Coordinates of C-alpha atoms in Angstrom, one line a residue:
Chain A
M1173 CA 103.5 119.0 86.1
S1174 CA 106.7 117.6 87.2
V1175 CA 109.7 119.1 85.5
I1176 CA 113.2 117.5 85.3
T1177 CA 116.0 120.0 85.1
S1178 CA 119.2 118.6 83.5
A1179 CA 122.8 119.4 84.3
N1180 CA 122.9 122.1 81.6
G1181 CA 119.6 123.7 82.9
T1182 CA 117.3 122.4 80.2
Q1183 CA 113.8 121.6 81.5
W1184 CA 112.4 118.2 80.4
E1185 CA 109.2 116.3 81.1
I1186 CA 108.4 112.6 80.9
V1187 CA 105.8 111.3 78.5
S1188 CA 104.5 107.9 79.5
G1189 CA 101.8 105.4 79.0
L1190 CA 101.5 102.3 81.1
E1191 CA 100.4 98.7 80.5
V1192 CA 99.0 97.2 83.6
H1193 CA 98.4 93.4 83.6
C1194 CA 95.8 92.4 86.1
E1195 CA 95.1 88.8 87.1
L1196 CA 91.4 88.3 87.6
A1197 CA 90.4 86.7 90.8
T1198 CA 88.2 84.0 89.3
N1199 CA 87.9 80.5 90.8
T1200 CA 89.1 78.9 87.6
K1201 CA 91.3 79.7 84.6
I1202 CA 90.1 81.6 81.6
F1203 CA 89.6 78.7 79.2
C1204 CA 89.5 75.6 81.4
S1205 CA 88.2 74.5 84.8
C1206 CA 91.7 74.3 86.5
A1207 CA 91.8 76.2 89.8
N1208 CA 93.2 79.8 89.6
R1209 CA 95.2 79.8 92.8
F1210 CA 98.6 81.3 93.7
G1211 CA 101.2 79.2 95.6
D1212 CA 100.0 75.7 94.9
E1213 CA 102.4 72.8 94.3
P1214 CA 103.9 73.1 90.7
N1215 CA 101.8 71.7 87.9
T1216 CA 98.9 70.5 90.1
N1217 CA 96.4 72.9 88.5
V1218 CA 96.9 71.9 84.9
C1219 CA 94.8 69.9 82.3
P1220 CA 94.9 69.1 78.6
V1221 CA 93.6 72.6 77.7
C1222 CA 96.1 74.7 79.5
L1223 CA 98.9 72.3 78.6
G1224 CA 98.0 72.7 75.0
L1225 CA 97.6 69.0 74.4
P1226 CA 96.3 68.1 70.9
G1227 CA 92.6 68.0 70.5
S1228 CA 91.8 70.0 73.6
L1229 CA 89.4 72.9 73.2
P1230 CA 89.1 76.1 75.2
V1231 CA 85.8 77.4 76.6
L1232 CA 85.6 80.9 78.0
N1233 CA 84.9 81.4 81.8
E1234 CA 81.6 83.4 82.1
K1235 CA 83.0 85.1 85.3
V1236 CA 85.8 86.6 83.2
V1237 CA 83.2 88.3 81.0
E1238 CA 81.3 89.7 84.0
Y1239 CA 84.6 91.0 85.6
S1240 CA 85.6 92.6 82.4
L1241 CA 82.2 94.5 82.3
R1242 CA 82.8 95.6 85.9
V1243 CA 86.2 97.0 84.8
G1244 CA 84.3 98.6 81.8
E1245 CA 81.9 100.4 84.2
A1246 CA 84.6 101.5 86.7
F1247 CA 86.8 103.1 84.1
H1248 CA 84.1 104.5 81.8
F1249 CA 85.0 102.1 78.9
T1250 CA 82.8 101.4 76.0
V1251 CA 82.1 97.6 75.9
P1252 CA 81.5 96.9 72.2
A1253 CA 78.7 94.7 71.0
S1254 CA 81.2 92.0 70.2
S1255 CA 84.8 91.2 70.8
I1256 CA 87.0 88.2 69.7
F1257 CA 90.2 86.4 70.6
H1258 CA 93.3 86.0 68.5
R1259 CA 96.3 83.7 68.6
K1260 CA 99.6 85.4 69.3
N1261 CA 102.3 83.0 67.9
Y1262 CA 105.7 82.7 69.5
F1263 CA 108.0 79.9 70.7
Y1264 CA 108.9 80.2 74.3
P1265 CA 108.5 77.6 77.1
D1266 CA 106.2 79.7 79.2
M1267 CA 103.3 78.9 76.8
P1268 CA 103.0 75.2 76.1
K1269 CA 100.8 75.8 73.1
N1270 CA 103.4 77.9 71.2
F1271 CA 100.8 80.7 71.1
Q1272 CA 99.0 82.8 73.6
T1273 CA 95.3 83.3 73.3
T1274 CA 94.7 87.0 73.6
Q1275 CA 92.4 89.8 72.3
Y1276 CA 94.0 91.9 69.6
D1277 CA 92.2 94.5 67.5
E1278 CA 88.7 93.9 69.0
P1279 CA 89.1 94.1 72.8
I1280 CA 86.3 93.8 75.3
C1281 CA 86.8 97.3 76.6
A1282 CA 87.7 100.5 74.6
D1283 CA 88.2 104.2 75.3
G1284 CA 88.1 104.6 79.0
W1285 CA 89.6 107.0 81.5
L1286 CA 90.6 107.3 85.1
E1287 CA 90.9 110.6 87.1
V1288 CA 94.0 110.8 89.2
D1289 CA 94.4 113.8 91.5
G1290 CA 92.2 115.9 89.3
T1291 CA 93.8 114.9 86.0
R1292 CA 92.1 112.6 83.5
I1293 CA 94.3 109.8 82.2
G1294 CA 93.0 108.2 79.1
I1295 CA 92.8 104.4 78.9
T1296 CA 93.0 103.2 75.3
R1297 CA 91.7 99.7 76.0
A1298 CA 91.5 96.7 78.2
H1299 CA 91.9 93.3 76.6
L1300 CA 91.6 89.8 77.8
E1301 CA 94.4 87.2 77.5
E1302 CA 95.8 84.2 79.3
D1303 CA 98.7 84.4 81.7
T1304 CA 101.8 82.4 80.9
G1305 CA 103.6 79.7 83.0
K1306 CA 106.3 80.4 85.5
S1307 CA 110.0 79.6 84.7
T1308 CA 112.6 79.0 87.3
H1309 CA 116.2 79.3 85.9
M1310 CA 118.6 76.7 87.3
G1311 CA 122.4 76.5 87.6
G1312 CA 123.1 80.1 87.1
D1313 CA 123.8 83.1 89.2
G1314 CA 120.9 83.9 91.6
G1315 CA 118.1 82.5 89.4
R1316 CA 118.9 84.7 86.5
I1317 CA 118.3 83.6 83.0
H1318 CA 121.8 84.4 81.8
G1319 CA 124.2 81.7 82.7
A1320 CA 121.5 79.3 83.6
S1321 CA 122.1 75.6 82.5
H1322 CA 118.4 74.8 82.2
S1323 CA 115.0 76.0 83.3
L1324 CA 112.0 74.4 85.1
V1325 CA 108.5 75.4 84.1
D1326 CA 105.3 75.3 86.2
Y1327 CA 102.1 75.8 84.2
N1328 CA 99.8 76.5 87.2
R1329 CA 99.7 80.1 86.1
A1330 CA 99.3 79.3 82.4
G1331 CA 95.7 80.2 81.5
V1332 CA 95.0 82.4 84.5
P1333 CA 92.8 85.2 83.2
L1334 CA 94.6 88.5 82.6
L1335 CA 93.1 91.9 81.7
E1336 CA 95.7 94.1 80.1
I1337 CA 94.8 97.8 80.7
V1338 CA 96.7 100.1 78.3
S1339 CA 96.8 103.8 79.1
E1340 CA 97.2 106.7 76.6
P1341 CA 100.6 108.5 76.8
D1342 CA 98.9 111.0 79.2
I1343 CA 101.3 110.5 82.1
R1344 CA 103.9 113.3 82.7
S1345 CA 105.9 112.1 85.8
A1346 CA 107.0 109.1 87.7
E1347 CA 104.9 110.3 90.6
Q1348 CA 101.8 110.6 88.4
A1349 CA 102.5 107.1 87.1
A1350 CA 102.5 105.7 90.6
A1351 CA 99.4 107.6 91.5
Y1352 CA 97.6 106.2 88.4
V1353 CA 98.6 102.6 89.3
D1354 CA 97.6 103.2 92.9
E1355 CA 94.2 104.4 91.9
L1356 CA 93.8 101.7 89.3
R1357 CA 94.7 99.1 91.9
S1358 CA 92.4 100.3 94.6
T1359 CA 89.5 100.5 92.1
L1360 CA 90.2 97.0 90.7
K1361 CA 90.2 95.8 94.3
A1362 CA 87.0 97.7 95.3
I1363 CA 85.1 96.2 92.4
G1364 CA 86.2 92.7 93.4
V1365 CA 87.8 91.6 90.2
S1366 CA 91.4 91.1 91.4
D1367 CA 93.4 90.8 94.6
V1368 CA 96.0 93.2 93.0
K1369 CA 99.0 92.0 94.9
M1370 CA 102.0 93.4 93.1
E1371 CA 104.3 91.2 95.2
E1372 CA 102.6 88.0 94.0
G1373 CA 102.4 89.2 90.4
S1374 CA 98.7 89.6 90.3
L1375 CA 99.2 93.2 89.2
R1376 CA 102.2 93.8 86.9
V1377 CA 103.2 97.1 85.2
D1378 CA 105.2 97.9 82.1
A1379 CA 106.0 101.5 81.5
N1380 CA 106.6 103.2 78.1
V1381 CA 108.9 106.2 78.7
S1382 CA 110.0 109.0 76.5
V1383 CA 111.1 112.6 77.3
R1384 CA 110.7 116.0 75.6
P1385 CA 111.7 119.5 76.4
V1386 CA 109.0 121.3 78.4
G1387 CA 106.9 123.4 76.1
T1388 CA 107.1 121.1 73.1
D1389 CA 104.2 118.7 72.3
G1390 CA 105.8 116.1 70.0
F1391 CA 106.6 112.6 71.2
G1392 CA 110.2 111.4 71.6
T1393 CA 111.3 107.8 70.8
R1394 CA 110.1 105.6 73.7
C1395 CA 111.5 102.7 75.6
E1396 CA 109.4 100.1 77.3
I1397 CA 110.5 99.1 80.8
K1398 CA 109.6 95.7 82.2
N1399 CA 110.0 94.0 85.6
L1400 CA 108.4 96.7 87.8
N1401 CA 107.2 94.8 90.8
S1402 CA 106.2 97.7 93.1
L1403 CA 105.2 101.3 93.0
K1404 CA 108.6 102.2 94.2
S1405 CA 110.2 100.3 91.3
L1406 CA 107.9 102.1 88.9
R1407 CA 108.9 105.5 90.2
D1408 CA 112.6 104.7 90.5
A1409 CA 112.8 103.1 87.0
M1410 CA 110.9 105.9 85.3
D1411 CA 113.1 108.6 86.9
F1412 CA 116.3 106.6 86.0
E1413 CA 115.1 106.0 82.5
A1414 CA 114.2 109.6 81.9
M1415 CA 117.6 110.8 83.0
R1416 CA 119.3 108.2 80.8
Q1417 CA 117.4 109.4 77.8
I1418 CA 118.0 113.1 78.6
E1419 CA 121.7 112.6 78.9
I1420 CA 121.8 110.8 75.5
L1421 CA 119.8 113.5 73.8
E1422 CA 121.8 116.3 75.3
D1423 CA 125.0 114.6 74.1
G1424 CA 123.6 114.8 70.6
G1425 CA 122.6 111.2 70.5
S1426 CA 119.3 109.6 69.7
I1427 CA 117.1 107.1 71.6
K1428 CA 116.8 103.6 70.2
Q1429 CA 113.3 102.2 70.6
E1430 CA 113.7 99.1 72.7
T1431 CA 112.5 97.0 75.6
R1432 CA 114.5 97.5 78.8
L1433 CA 114.6 95.6 82.0
W1434 CA 114.6 97.3 85.4
N1435 CA 117.4 95.9 87.6
E1436 CA 115.8 96.3 91.1
N1437 CA 118.9 95.6 93.1
E1438 CA 121.3 97.9 91.2
G1439 CA 118.8 100.5 90.2
Y1440 CA 119.2 100.8 86.5
T1441 CA 117.5 99.8 83.2
A1442 CA 119.3 97.6 80.7
S1443 CA 118.5 96.8 77.1
M1444 CA 116.5 93.6 76.7
R1445 CA 115.8 93.7 73.0
S1446 CA 115.6 96.3 70.3
K1447 CA 112.8 97.0 67.9
E1448 CA 114.7 95.2 65.1
E1449 CA 114.5 92.0 67.2
A1450 CA 110.8 92.6 67.9
Y1451 CA 108.8 89.5 67.5
D1452 CA 106.6 88.8 64.5
Y1453 CA 103.6 87.3 66.2
R1454 CA 101.4 86.5 63.2
Y1455 CA 98.1 87.2 65.0
F1456 CA 95.1 85.5 63.5
P1457 CA 91.6 85.0 64.9
E1458 CA 91.3 82.1 67.3
P1459 CA 89.1 79.6 65.5
D1460 CA 88.3 77.6 68.6
L1461 CA 86.5 80.5 70.4
V1462 CA 83.4 82.2 69.3
P1463 CA 82.9 86.0 69.7
V1464 CA 81.9 87.5 73.1
A1465 CA 78.7 89.6 72.9
P1466 CA 77.7 90.6 76.4
S1467 CA 74.0 90.5 76.7
D1468 CA 71.9 93.5 77.8
E1469 CA 70.9 91.4 80.9
L1470 CA 74.5 91.0 82.0
R1471 CA 75.3 94.6 81.3
A1472 CA 72.3 95.7 83.4
H1473 CA 73.2 93.2 86.2
V1474 CA 76.8 94.6 86.3
R1475 CA 75.6 98.2 86.4
A1476 CA 73.1 97.4 89.2
T1477 CA 75.7 95.7 91.4
M1478 CA 78.7 98.1 91.0
P1479 CA 80.0 99.1 94.5
E1480 CA 81.0 102.6 95.5
L1481 CA 84.4 103.4 93.8
P1482 CA 87.3 104.6 96.0
A1483 CA 87.3 108.1 94.6
A1484 CA 83.6 108.6 95.5
R1485 CA 84.1 106.9 98.8
R1486 CA 87.0 109.1 99.7
D1487 CA 84.9 112.2 99.0
R1488 CA 82.1 110.8 101.1
L1489 CA 84.3 109.9 104.0
K1490 CA 85.9 113.3 104.0
A1491 CA 82.5 115.0 104.1
E1492 CA 80.8 112.6 106.6
L1493 CA 83.6 112.0 109.0
G1494 CA 85.2 115.4 108.7
I1495 CA 88.7 114.1 107.9
S1496 CA 91.5 115.0 105.5
E1497 CA 92.1 113.4 102.1
Q1498 CA 95.2 111.7 103.6
D1499 CA 93.1 110.2 106.4
A1500 CA 90.5 109.1 103.9
R1501 CA 93.2 107.4 101.9
T1502 CA 94.6 105.7 105.0
L1503 CA 91.2 104.4 105.9
L1504 CA 90.9 102.9 102.4
S1505 CA 94.4 101.5 102.1
T1506 CA 93.7 98.7 104.6
D1507 CA 91.1 96.1 104.0
G1508 CA 88.0 96.7 106.1
L1509 CA 89.3 99.7 107.9
A1510 CA 86.9 102.3 106.4
D1511 CA 84.1 99.8 107.0
Y1512 CA 85.2 99.5 110.6
A1513 CA 85.1 103.3 111.2
E1514 CA 81.8 103.6 109.4
A1515 CA 80.3 100.8 111.5
A1516 CA 81.5 102.4 114.7
V1517 CA 79.9 105.7 113.6
A1518 CA 76.6 103.9 112.8
L1519 CA 76.7 102.5 116.4
G1520 CA 77.0 106.0 117.8
A1521 CA 80.7 106.9 117.9
P1522 CA 81.6 110.5 117.1
P1523 CA 82.6 110.4 113.3
R1524 CA 85.9 112.2 113.4
D1525 CA 87.2 110.3 116.5
A1526 CA 86.0 107.0 115.1
A1527 CA 88.0 107.8 111.9
L1528 CA 91.2 108.9 113.5
W1529 CA 91.2 106.1 116.1
S1530 CA 90.8 103.7 113.2
T1531 CA 93.6 105.2 111.2
Q1532 CA 95.9 105.2 114.2
D1533 CA 95.0 102.5 116.8
V1534 CA 93.2 100.0 114.6
S1535 CA 96.1 100.3 112.1
A1536 CA 98.7 99.9 114.8
H1537 CA 96.9 96.7 116.0
L1538 CA 96.8 95.3 112.5
N1539 CA 100.5 96.0 112.0
L1540 CA 101.1 94.1 115.2
V1541 CA 99.0 91.2 114.1
G1542 CA 101.1 91.0 110.9
R1543 CA 101.2 91.4 107.2
G1544 CA 98.0 91.0 105.3
A1545 CA 95.8 91.5 108.4
D1546 CA 92.6 93.2 107.7
A1547 CA 90.0 94.9 109.9
S1548 CA 87.0 93.0 108.7
G1549 CA 87.0 90.6 111.7
L1550 CA 87.2 93.3 114.4
D1551 CA 84.3 94.4 116.5
P1552 CA 83.4 98.1 116.0
S1553 CA 81.5 98.3 119.3
L1554 CA 84.8 98.2 121.1
L1555 CA 85.7 101.5 119.6
V1556 CA 82.3 103.0 120.4
E1557 CA 82.8 101.9 124.1
I1558 CA 86.3 103.2 124.3
L1559 CA 85.4 106.6 122.9
Q1560 CA 82.5 106.8 125.5
L1561 CA 84.9 106.0 128.3
V1562 CA 87.3 108.7 127.2
A1563 CA 84.4 111.2 126.7
D1564 CA 83.0 110.7 130.2
G1565 CA 86.4 110.9 131.8
T1566 CA 86.6 107.3 133.1
V1567 CA 89.9 107.0 131.3
S1568 CA 92.3 109.5 129.8
R1569 CA 93.0 109.5 126.1
N1570 CA 96.3 107.6 126.6
Q1571 CA 94.7 105.1 128.9
G1572 CA 91.9 104.7 126.3
K1573 CA 94.5 103.8 123.7
E1574 CA 96.0 101.2 126.0
V1575 CA 92.7 99.7 126.8
F1576 CA 91.6 99.7 123.2
A1577 CA 94.8 97.9 122.1
A1578 CA 94.1 95.3 124.8
A1579 CA 90.4 95.0 123.7
L1580 CA 91.4 94.5 120.1
A1581 CA 93.9 91.9 121.2
G1582 CA 91.0 90.0 122.7
E1583 CA 91.4 90.7 126.4
G1584 CA 87.7 91.5 126.8
R1585 CA 85.3 94.4 126.7
P1586 CA 86.9 97.9 127.4
G1587 CA 84.9 98.3 130.6
E1588 CA 86.2 94.9 131.9
I1589 CA 89.8 95.7 131.0
V1590 CA 89.6 99.1 132.9
V1591 CA 88.5 97.2 136.0
A1592 CA 90.8 94.3 135.6
R1593 CA 93.9 96.5 135.1
G1594 CA 92.7 99.0 137.7
I1595 CA 93.5 101.8 135.4
A1596 CA 90.4 103.9 135.8
Q1597 CA 91.2 107.6 135.7
V1598 CA 90.9 109.6 139.0
S1599 CA 88.5 112.4 138.2
D1600 CA 87.4 113.1 141.8
T1601 CA 88.4 116.7 142.4
G1602 CA 88.6 116.2 146.2
A1603 CA 90.9 113.2 145.9
L1604 CA 93.1 115.0 143.3
A1605 CA 93.3 118.1 145.5
A1606 CA 94.5 116.0 148.4
V1607 CA 97.2 114.5 146.3
V1608 CA 98.3 118.0 145.1
D1609 CA 98.5 119.2 148.6
E1610 CA 100.6 116.2 149.7
V1611 CA 103.0 116.7 146.7
F1612 CA 103.4 120.4 147.6
A1613 CA 104.1 119.5 151.2
A1614 CA 106.7 116.9 150.3
N1615 CA 108.4 119.2 147.8
A1616 CA 108.3 122.6 149.6
D1617 CA 111.7 123.6 148.0
A1618 CA 110.3 123.1 144.5
V1619 CA 107.3 125.2 145.4
A1620 CA 109.6 127.9 146.8
Q1621 CA 111.8 127.8 143.6
W1622 CA 108.6 128.1 141.5
Q1623 CA 107.6 131.2 143.6
A1624 CA 111.0 132.9 143.2
G1625 CA 111.8 131.8 139.6
D1626 CA 111.5 133.4 136.2
D1627 CA 109.2 132.0 133.5
K1628 CA 111.6 129.3 132.6
M1629 CA 112.1 128.1 136.2
R1630 CA 108.4 128.3 136.8
K1631 CA 107.7 126.1 133.8
K1632 CA 110.3 123.6 134.9
K1633 CA 109.1 123.4 138.5
R1634 CA 105.5 123.2 137.5
G1635 CA 106.2 120.3 135.2
F1636 CA 108.1 118.6 138.0
L1637 CA 105.2 119.0 140.5
M1638 CA 102.7 117.8 137.9
G1639 CA 104.9 114.7 137.3
E1640 CA 105.1 114.0 141.0
A1641 CA 101.3 114.3 141.4
M1642 CA 100.8 112.0 138.4
K1643 CA 103.3 109.5 139.9
A1644 CA 101.5 109.5 143.2
L1645 CA 98.3 108.7 141.2
K1646 CA 100.1 105.9 139.3
G1647 CA 99.4 107.8 136.1
Q1648 CA 95.7 107.6 136.5
G1649 CA 94.9 111.2 137.4
N1650 CA 92.7 113.1 135.0
P1651 CA 95.3 115.4 133.4
Q1652 CA 92.9 118.3 132.7
L1653 CA 91.6 118.4 136.3
L1654 CA 95.1 118.0 137.7
N1655 CA 96.4 120.9 135.7
Q1656 CA 93.5 123.0 136.8
L1657 CA 94.1 122.2 140.5
L1658 CA 97.9 122.9 140.1
D1659 CA 97.1 126.4 138.8
E1660 CA 94.7 127.1 141.5
R1661 CA 96.9 125.9 144.4
L1662 CA 100.3 127.1 143.5
P1663 CA 100.9 130.1 145.8
Chain B
M820 CA 90.2 94.0 47.7
T821 CA 90.9 93.9 44.0
A822 CA 94.6 94.7 43.8
S823 CA 96.7 91.5 43.3
P824 CA 99.4 91.0 45.9
A825 CA 103.1 91.4 45.1
R826 CA 104.6 88.1 44.1
L827 CA 106.0 86.1 47.0
T828 CA 109.8 86.1 47.2
R829 CA 112.4 83.7 48.5
Q830 CA 113.0 86.2 51.3
D831 CA 109.4 85.9 52.4
V832 CA 109.7 82.1 52.6
E833 CA 112.9 82.3 54.5
H834 CA 111.3 84.6 57.0
V835 CA 108.2 82.5 57.5
A836 CA 110.4 79.4 57.8
K837 CA 112.4 81.1 60.5
L838 CA 109.3 82.1 62.4
A839 CA 108.1 78.5 62.3
R840 CA 111.6 77.3 63.3
L841 CA 111.9 75.3 60.1
A842 CA 115.4 74.7 58.6
L843 CA 114.9 74.6 54.8
S844 CA 117.4 73.7 52.2
D845 CA 117.9 76.0 49.2
A846 CA 116.0 73.5 47.0
E847 CA 113.1 73.4 49.5
I848 CA 113.0 77.2 49.6
D849 CA 112.7 77.3 45.8
E850 CA 110.0 74.6 45.9
F851 CA 107.9 76.2 48.6
T852 CA 108.2 79.7 47.1
G853 CA 106.5 78.4 44.1
Q854 CA 103.9 76.4 46.0
L855 CA 103.1 79.2 48.5
A856 CA 102.9 81.8 45.7
G857 CA 100.4 79.5 44.0
I858 CA 98.2 79.4 47.1
L859 CA 98.3 83.2 47.5
E860 CA 97.4 83.7 43.8
H861 CA 94.4 81.4 44.3
A862 CA 93.4 83.5 47.4
A863 CA 93.8 86.6 45.2
L864 CA 91.2 85.2 42.8
V865 CA 88.7 85.1 45.7
S866 CA 89.7 88.6 46.7
A867 CA 88.8 89.8 43.2
L868 CA 85.2 89.0 43.8
D869 CA 82.9 91.7 45.0
T870 CA 82.2 90.7 48.6
S871 CA 81.1 94.1 49.9
D872 CA 77.8 92.7 51.1
V873 CA 79.3 89.6 52.8
A874 CA 80.2 89.8 56.4
P875 CA 83.8 88.6 57.4
T876 CA 83.8 85.0 58.5
S877 CA 86.4 84.5 61.1
H878 CA 84.2 81.8 62.6
P879 CA 82.1 79.5 60.4
L880 CA 79.2 79.2 63.0
P881 CA 76.7 81.9 63.8
L882 CA 77.4 81.4 67.5
V883 CA 78.4 83.8 70.3
N884 CA 78.8 83.5 74.0
V885 CA 79.8 79.9 74.6
F886 CA 80.6 80.1 78.2
R887 CA 81.6 77.8 81.1
A888 CA 80.6 78.2 84.7
D889 CA 83.4 79.4 87.0
I890 CA 83.6 76.1 89.0
A891 CA 86.9 74.5 89.6
R892 CA 87.7 70.9 88.9
P893 CA 90.8 69.0 90.0
G894 CA 93.7 69.2 87.7
A895 CA 95.2 66.2 85.9
D896 CA 97.5 63.9 87.8
R897 CA 100.9 65.4 87.9
D898 CA 102.9 62.2 87.5
E899 CA 100.8 61.4 84.4
V900 CA 101.3 64.9 83.1
L901 CA 105.0 64.9 83.5
A902 CA 105.3 61.4 82.1
N903 CA 104.7 63.0 78.7
A904 CA 107.5 65.5 79.2
P905 CA 110.9 64.8 77.6
A906 CA 112.4 65.8 81.0
A907 CA 111.1 66.7 84.4
E908 CA 112.6 67.9 87.7
S909 CA 111.0 68.8 91.0
G910 CA 107.5 68.5 89.7
R911 CA 108.2 70.8 86.8
F912 CA 108.9 70.5 83.1
R913 CA 112.6 70.7 82.5
V914 CA 113.5 72.6 79.4
P915 CA 116.9 73.5 77.8
R916 CA 118.7 76.7 78.5
I917 CA 116.5 79.6 77.4
L918 CA 118.2 82.3 75.2
G919 CA 116.7 85.6 76.2
E920 CA 113.8 86.9 78.2
A921 CA 110.2 86.2 77.5
P922 CA 108.6 88.1 74.6

C-alpha cells in the first residue's frame, strides 16, 4: 500500500471511504414524469411534484428500480425483499419541498464489493434519493456563494434519480481511491444505468479521509471532502488533506471532524462546517411512497440481461487479442472502441494488430473529430482491408496509417485511396534494384566514404543512401526490400 | 418499548423550534413544552402496550411497488411556474443571499 513519509520520517497511511453519487440515465425523474435531461433551459422540466407544490404526490419510476437491481448485480449487493423511502428535512433553496426524499436505514442495495487491481473494496450500501436543484450565485466574486447578493435556482435537476454508493473505509491511498472510482464508473457505464460524466455532475464523489501511522489498525478522526469534480481533484484533494492532517497530528494537535471543500484552483481544502454544526435532519418514513419490493420476475430479468462487466471483458480482451492490461483498458476507455476492434477481428483481421491499430489510429481519429466522439459509427471493415494491404506489401505500415486515417475521415475505401493518392508501395525487386543502382551512381563519393569508413561512418552513409533511394521512390519503396537490396549491392 | 421517555424540556422545544425556523416567545415555549410533553406522554401509553406480534406500520396500506412507466411528459409552463415565485430572474427562481454551502 501507499505509504506517506512525513518530514520527521514517520510513515503514515490514508484510511478512506468514498460516497459516490451517480445520476441514473432514465428518461424521466425519480418521482414524476418530467424529462431527466442535462443542459435544457432552466425550469422547463419541472412540474407540481418536483416543485413540491401542495397536494402533489410522488410515484416511483419503475426504471429506477430496474437500474438499482443492475447495480445490485454488478457490485455483488444483496437487494433486500423490501426497502423504503424517508424524508430528510432541511431548509435550503436547492430543494423546494424543504425535504429531500431519500432512502435511509432500509436501502435498496446492501453489502456489496468491487475488486480494484486485485483488492476487494467493500461497499456498505447503495441508496436511492432525488437530486437537488442547481443554484447560481449572483453579484459576488466569480459565482462563489460568499459575497453573493442573491442566488438563482433552476429545478430541472431537482428530482433526477440518484444512487448514492457508499464504500467501506477500505481505501488506503489517493491512487487507490481514483482507481476505485474509475472502475465503479466504467462498470456503471457498461451496465447502462448512467452516463457517468463527472464534468456534467452525473457522477460526484465525496471522500472521507483520515490518517494513521503505518502498522496501526485504529481509525483516526476523519474529514469529509466535497467538491471533487474529476479523478485528478480526488487524488490531489486526498493527498493534500492527508498531509494537512499528518502535520496537525505531528505538531501534537488533533483533527476536528468536519466537512471540507476542495478549492480546485488553489489546491487546498478549507473547512465548510464542523460536526457541531451538523444538520439535524429528523428523518422519518415518507408516507406518500409505498415500499419497494422487487419481484422475482424483475430480479430474474435483470440477471438474464446483465452485460459483460469491464473487469471480465479486460481479461477476455487480453487473452483473445494478445494485448496488455493497459491496451485492454485503452480499448475500453473510449465508447465503442473495443467493439470496433472485436468486430474487425470477427471479419478476419489479425487480433493483435486489430487491437493496436484501434488503440492508436482509431483513437487518433476520434481525438481529431473531437471531444465525446465514439467509435460506434465507424466501419470495422476499413481496418480489415488496411491490415490486408499492409500484410501483402501493397502499402508500408506508415502508408497504411495514412490511408487508414483518410478512410476513417470518409475519403473512401482504403483500396480506392491508395489508387487515388498514388501511394502504392513499390515492392518490385527489379525496379527497386534499378533505383539503388542509380542512387549509387549519382553518389559515388558517399559509396566510397562508406567503403573506407569505420562503423560510425558506414552507418551514416548507409542511412544517407537509403534516404536518397526512398526520395527517388517518393517514399513509396518497400523499406524491407530496399534495406535488403542496399546490403546486397554495397561493395 | 415500556420505559417511559424522559420528560420534554424547554431546551428540546427551543431546538425543535429552531429546526422548524419558528421564532417562539418565552411564553410560547412554556405553553408548547406542556402541550408537546402531553402528546409524548400519550404516545408513551401506547408504547406500554405489548405490540411484539404487531408489524410496524410506516404505511397504513398493505401496498408495495406502486410504479410509473419511464415516459417523459412536457413540464409545466415556465411563465406559469415562475408567476408563483416571490421573485424570478432569467427564467430562474430568485432567492435571497444564501448563508453557507448546501447541506
